[in-house]
Amino acid sequence: MADPGALALERLPGRPDHGLEGALALKLPSDVRLVDTVVELFARHCFDGRQASRHTTFRLRVALAEALANAIQFGNECDPNKIVQVHADLFVDHIRLQVSDEGPGFDPTLVPDPRDPEMLESPCGRGLFIIRHLAERVEFNPKGNTIWMILPRS
């Protein structure tokens, strides 16, 4: 297992003229055991100095955990030599989270609805379903190996 203490969260400067207060970035090996540590790091620093509601912090924690798990398991196929990158742009009223993997990508429009009767026993699509219901907006790059999630910051 990678050492969680070796994870280095990088603080990046903001662009106040664009409403960007700052940014956070982190790279981690494809190890699902690091997900909780990364989620807590981002939750703590995304809301640093703010009185975010429990509901808001819950949304960020769960959406980020699902995106990380998907990137590690499905994108990078748990290959410890592949990296997952996490980036958060911190705006006054919202957070734009980005999670990228080194996998081949996928077409999010082809992910089945986990509520369909024939999908109820399959884990396929549950993480993306949860993300789409917690985030205010979800987007993907054309390749399908990067997800952007917009979440409130208060």
PDB file of C-alpha atoms in Angstrom:
ATOM      1  CA  MET A   1       0.000   0.000   0.000  1.00  0.00           C
ATOM      2  CA  ALA A   2       1.145   3.520  -0.717  1.00  0.00           C
ATOM      3  CA  ASP A   3       1.879   5.568   2.379  1.00  0.00           C
ATOM      4  CA  PRO A   4      -1.049   7.989   2.972  1.00  0.00           C
ATOM      5  CA  GLY A   5       1.372  10.312   4.741  1.00  0.00           C
ATOM      6  CA  ALA A   6       3.341  10.642   1.499  1.00  0.00           C
ATOM      7  CA  LEU A   7       0.398  12.275  -0.274  1.00  0.00           C
ATOM      8  CA  ALA A   8       1.216  15.922  -0.921  1.00  0.00           C
ATOM      9  CA  LEU A   9      -1.681  18.321  -1.398  1.00  0.00           C
ATOM     10  CA  GLU A  10      -0.496  21.266  -3.451  1.00  0.00           C
ATOM     11  CA  ARG A  11      -2.082  24.690  -2.878  1.00  0.00           C
ATOM     12  CA  LEU A  12      -2.204  26.822  -6.003  1.00  0.00           C
ATOM     13  CA  PRO A  13      -2.829  30.574  -6.220  1.00  0.00           C
ATOM     14  CA  GLY A  14      -6.203  31.956  -7.166  1.00  0.00           C
ATOM     15  CA  ARG A  15      -7.306  34.477  -9.727  1.00  0.00           C
ATOM     16  CA  PRO A  16      -9.492  36.923  -7.813  1.00  0.00           C
ATOM     17  CA  ASP A  17     -10.318  38.765 -11.042  1.00  0.00           C
ATOM     18  CA  HIS A  18     -12.071  35.533 -12.157  1.00  0.00           C
ATOM     19  CA  GLY A  19     -13.608  34.759  -8.752  1.00  0.00           C
ATOM     20  CA  LEU A  20     -11.101  31.956  -8.167  1.00  0.00           C
ATOM     21  CA  GLU A  21      -9.901  32.080  -4.559  1.00  0.00           C
ATOM     22  CA  GLY A  22      -7.384  29.274  -4.985  1.00  0.00           C
ATOM     23  CA  ALA A  23      -6.906  25.714  -6.131  1.00  0.00           C
ATOM     24  CA  LEU A  24      -5.755  22.358  -4.788  1.00  0.00           C
ATOM     25  CA  ALA A  25      -4.007  19.545  -6.627  1.00  0.00           C
ATOM     26  CA  LEU A  26      -2.900  16.049  -5.726  1.00  0.00           C
ATOM     27  CA  LYS A  27      -1.606  12.956  -7.520  1.00  0.00           C
ATOM     28  CA  LEU A  28      -2.081   9.514  -6.049  1.00  0.00           C
ATOM     29  CA  PRO A  29      -1.284   5.947  -7.071  1.00  0.00           C
ATOM     30  CA  SER A  30      -4.190   3.710  -8.013  1.00  0.00           C
ATOM     31  CA  ASP A  31      -4.833   2.295  -4.556  1.00  0.00           C
ATOM     32  CA  VAL A  32      -8.428   2.316  -3.287  1.00  0.00           C
ATOM     33  CA  ARG A  33      -7.140   2.313   0.288  1.00  0.00           C
ATOM     34  CA  LEU A  34      -6.105   5.942  -0.235  1.00  0.00           C
ATOM     35  CA  VAL A  35      -9.585   7.163  -1.165  1.00  0.00           C
ATOM     36  CA  ASP A  36     -10.715   8.066   2.373  1.00  0.00           C
ATOM     37  CA  THR A  37      -7.485   9.959   3.097  1.00  0.00           C
ATOM     38  CA  VAL A  38      -7.728  11.977  -0.126  1.00  0.00           C
ATOM     39  CA  VAL A  39     -11.414  12.730   0.429  1.00  0.00           C
ATOM     40  CA  GLU A  40     -10.739  14.031   3.948  1.00  0.00           C
ATOM     41  CA  LEU A  41      -7.803  16.161   2.744  1.00  0.00           C
ATOM     42  CA  PHE A  42      -9.930  17.794   0.068  1.00  0.00           C
ATOM     43  CA  ALA A  43     -12.965  18.243   2.325  1.00  0.00           C
ATOM     44  CA  ARG A  44     -10.844  19.935   4.968  1.00  0.00           C
ATOM     45  CA  HIS A  45      -9.062  22.267   2.548  1.00  0.00           C
ATOM     46  CA  CYS A  46     -11.993  23.021   0.222  1.00  0.00           C
ATOM     47  CA  PHE A  47     -14.016  24.337   3.158  1.00  0.00           C
ATOM     48  CA  ASP A  48     -11.113  25.800   5.144  1.00  0.00           C
ATOM     49  CA  GLY A  49     -12.316  28.893   7.019  1.00  0.00           C
ATOM     50  CA  ARG A  50     -15.930  28.391   5.927  1.00  0.00           C
ATOM     51  CA  GLN A  51     -19.076  27.289   7.688  1.00  0.00           C
ATOM     52  CA  ALA A  52     -20.192  24.705   5.148  1.00  0.00           C
ATOM     53  CA  SER A  53     -23.276  22.717   6.058  1.00  0.00           C
ATOM     54  CA  ARG A  54     -23.055  19.022   6.841  1.00  0.00           C
ATOM     55  CA  HIS A  55     -25.119  18.358   3.719  1.00  0.00           C
ATOM     56  CA  THR A  56     -22.641  20.280   1.557  1.00  0.00           C
ATOM     57  CA  THR A  57     -19.594  18.508   2.966  1.00  0.00           C
ATOM     58  CA  PHE A  58     -21.405  15.153   2.639  1.00  0.00           C
ATOM     59  CA  ARG A  59     -22.049  15.858  -1.060  1.00  0.00           C
ATOM     60  CA  LEU A  60     -18.379  16.623  -1.693  1.00  0.00           C
ATOM     61  CA  ARG A  61     -17.107  13.630   0.266  1.00  0.00           C
ATOM     62  CA  VAL A  62     -19.384  11.099  -1.426  1.00  0.00           C
ATOM     63  CA  ALA A  63     -19.069  12.491  -4.972  1.00  0.00           C
ATOM     64  CA  LEU A  64     -15.268  12.658  -4.708  1.00  0.00           C
ATOM     65  CA  ALA A  65     -15.035   9.175  -3.176  1.00  0.00           C
ATOM     66  CA  GLU A  66     -17.135   7.704  -6.003  1.00  0.00           C
ATOM     67  CA  ALA A  67     -15.119   9.518  -8.692  1.00  0.00           C
ATOM     68  CA  LEU A  68     -11.828   8.356  -7.161  1.00  0.00           C
ATOM     69  CA  ALA A  69     -13.012   4.765  -6.807  1.00  0.00           C
ATOM     70  CA  ASN A  70     -14.187   4.740 -10.436  1.00  0.00           C
ATOM     71  CA  ALA A  71     -10.898   6.225 -11.672  1.00  0.00           C
ATOM     72  CA  ILE A  72      -8.826   3.717  -9.714  1.00  0.00           C
ATOM     73  CA  GLN A  73     -10.919   0.593 -10.356  1.00  0.00           C
ATOM     74  CA  PHE A  74     -12.346   1.121 -13.829  1.00  0.00           C
ATOM     75  CA  GLY A  75     -10.027   3.717 -15.382  1.00  0.00           C
ATOM     76  CA  ASN A  76      -6.651   2.534 -14.128  1.00  0.00           C
ATOM     77  CA  GLU A  77      -7.763  -1.040 -13.354  1.00  0.00           C
ATOM     78  CA  CYS A  78      -6.045  -0.825  -9.919  1.00  0.00           C
ATOM     79  CA  ASP A  79      -2.643  -0.615 -11.596  1.00  0.00           C
ATOM     80  CA  PRO A  80      -0.398   0.945  -8.888  1.00  0.00           C
ATOM     81  CA  ASN A  81       1.896   2.287 -11.601  1.00  0.00           C
ATOM     82  CA  LYS A  82      -0.897   4.498 -12.930  1.00  0.00           C
ATOM     83  CA  ILE A  83      -1.749   7.822 -11.338  1.00  0.00           C
ATOM     84  CA  VAL A  84      -5.048   9.517 -10.537  1.00  0.00           C
ATOM     85  CA  GLN A  85      -4.989  13.303 -10.496  1.00  0.00           C
ATOM     86  CA  VAL A  86      -7.384  15.381  -8.415  1.00  0.00           C
ATOM     87  CA  HIS A  87      -7.779  19.118  -8.827  1.00  0.00           C
ATOM     88  CA  ALA A  88     -10.182  21.519  -7.108  1.00  0.00           C
ATOM     89  CA  ASP A  89     -10.822  25.100  -8.188  1.00  0.00           C
ATOM     90  CA  LEU A  90     -12.184  27.022  -5.215  1.00  0.00           C
ATOM     91  CA  PHE A  91     -14.580  29.773  -6.198  1.00  0.00           C
ATOM     92  CA  VAL A  92     -16.438  31.997  -3.760  1.00  0.00           C
ATOM     93  CA  ASP A  93     -19.686  30.028  -4.015  1.00  0.00           C
ATOM     94  CA  HIS A  94     -18.737  26.714  -5.613  1.00  0.00           C
ATOM     95  CA  ILE A  95     -16.024  24.101  -6.120  1.00  0.00           C
ATOM     96  CA  ARG A  96     -15.078  22.599  -9.461  1.00  0.00           C
ATOM     97  CA  LEU A  97     -13.573  19.170  -8.788  1.00  0.00           C
ATOM     98  CA  GLN A  98     -11.662  17.314 -11.465  1.00  0.00           C
ATOM     99  CA  VAL A  99     -10.607  13.669 -11.291  1.00  0.00           C
ATOM    100  CA  SER A 100      -8.482  12.221 -14.117  1.00  0.00           C
ATOM    101  CA  ASP A 101      -7.093   8.737 -14.652  1.00  0.00           C
ATOM    102  CA  GLU A 102      -4.680   7.211 -17.155  1.00  0.00           C
ATOM    103  CA  GLY A 103      -7.175   4.693 -18.488  1.00  0.00           C
ATOM    104  CA  PRO A 104      -8.649   4.406 -21.982  1.00  0.00           C
ATOM    105  CA  GLY A 105     -11.776   6.349 -21.004  1.00  0.00           C
ATOM    106  CA  PHE A 106     -15.419   5.520 -21.580  1.00  0.00           C
ATOM    107  CA  ASP A 107     -18.617   6.965 -23.007  1.00  0.00           C
ATOM    108  CA  PRO A 108     -20.740   8.126 -20.044  1.00  0.00           C
ATOM    109  CA  THR A 109     -23.884   8.080 -22.199  1.00  0.00           C
ATOM    110  CA  LEU A 110     -23.540   4.278 -22.473  1.00  0.00           C
ATOM    111  CA  VAL A 111     -23.478   3.663 -18.712  1.00  0.00           C
ATOM    112  CA  PRO A 112     -26.718   1.855 -17.836  1.00  0.00           C
ATOM    113  CA  ASP A 113     -29.176   3.247 -15.315  1.00  0.00           C
ATOM    114  CA  PRO A 114     -28.671   1.146 -12.160  1.00  0.00           C
ATOM    115  CA  ARG A 115     -32.410   1.496 -11.414  1.00  0.00           C
ATOM    116  CA  ASP A 116     -33.375  -0.543 -14.485  1.00  0.00           C
ATOM    117  CA  PRO A 117     -34.794  -3.898 -13.351  1.00  0.00           C
ATOM    118  CA  GLU A 118     -32.158  -5.906 -15.249  1.00  0.00           C
ATOM    119  CA  MET A 119     -29.365  -3.828 -13.607  1.00  0.00           C
ATOM    120  CA  LEU A 120     -30.485  -4.101  -9.973  1.00  0.00           C
ATOM    121  CA  GLU A 121     -28.003  -6.883  -9.166  1.00  0.00           C
ATOM    122  CA  SER A 122     -25.118  -5.224 -11.032  1.00  0.00           C
ATOM    123  CA  PRO A 123     -22.798  -2.642  -9.461  1.00  0.00           C
ATOM    124  CA  CYS A 124     -22.299  -1.052 -12.902  1.00  0.00           C
ATOM    125  CA  GLY A 125     -23.332   2.600 -13.050  1.00  0.00           C
ATOM    126  CA  ARG A 126     -24.055   3.153  -9.355  1.00  0.00           C
ATOM    127  CA  GLY A 127     -21.119   5.483  -8.686  1.00  0.00           C
ATOM    128  CA  LEU A 128     -21.899   7.702 -11.666  1.00  0.00           C
ATOM    129  CA  PHE A 129     -25.591   7.711 -10.715  1.00  0.00           C
ATOM    130  CA  ILE A 130     -24.681   8.915  -7.208  1.00  0.00           C
ATOM    131  CA  ILE A 131     -22.294  11.573  -8.537  1.00  0.00           C
ATOM    132  CA  ARG A 132     -24.913  12.935 -10.929  1.00  0.00           C
ATOM    133  CA  HIS A 133     -27.412  13.264  -8.083  1.00  0.00           C
ATOM    134  CA  LEU A 134     -25.011  14.953  -5.663  1.00  0.00           C
ATOM    135  CA  ALA A 135     -23.237  17.398  -7.985  1.00  0.00           C
ATOM    136  CA  GLU A 136     -24.898  20.450  -9.466  1.00  0.00           C
ATOM    137  CA  ARG A 137     -23.263  19.706 -12.814  1.00  0.00           C
ATOM    138  CA  VAL A 138     -21.160  16.831 -14.176  1.00  0.00           C
ATOM    139  CA  GLU A 139     -19.073  16.884 -17.349  1.00  0.00           C
ATOM    140  CA  PHE A 140     -16.522  14.607 -19.007  1.00  0.00           C
ATOM    141  CA  ASN A 141     -13.691  15.178 -21.433  1.00  0.00           C
ATOM    142  CA  PRO A 142     -14.191  13.662 -24.916  1.00  0.00           C
ATOM    143  CA  LYS A 143     -11.971  10.660 -24.088  1.00  0.00           C
ATOM    144  CA  GLY A 144     -13.960   9.904 -20.937  1.00  0.00           C
ATOM    145  CA  ASN A 145     -11.057   9.687 -18.497  1.00  0.00           C
ATOM    146  CA  THR A 146     -11.679  13.022 -16.767  1.00  0.00           C
ATOM    147  CA  ILE A 147     -14.766  14.057 -14.822  1.00  0.00           C
ATOM    148  CA  TRP A 148     -15.618  17.563 -13.641  1.00  0.00           C
ATOM    149  CA  MET A 149     -18.127  18.036 -10.834  1.00  0.00           C
ATOM    150  CA  ILE A 150     -19.528  21.362  -9.678  1.00  0.00           C
ATOM    151  CA  LEU A 151     -20.506  21.419  -6.003  1.00  0.00           C
ATOM    152  CA  PRO A 152     -21.571  24.215  -3.638  1.00  0.00           C
ATOM    153  CA  ARG A 153     -19.038  25.663  -1.242  1.00  0.00           C
ATOM    154  CA  SER A 154     -21.360  26.761   1.539  1.00  0.00           C
TER     155      SER A 154
END
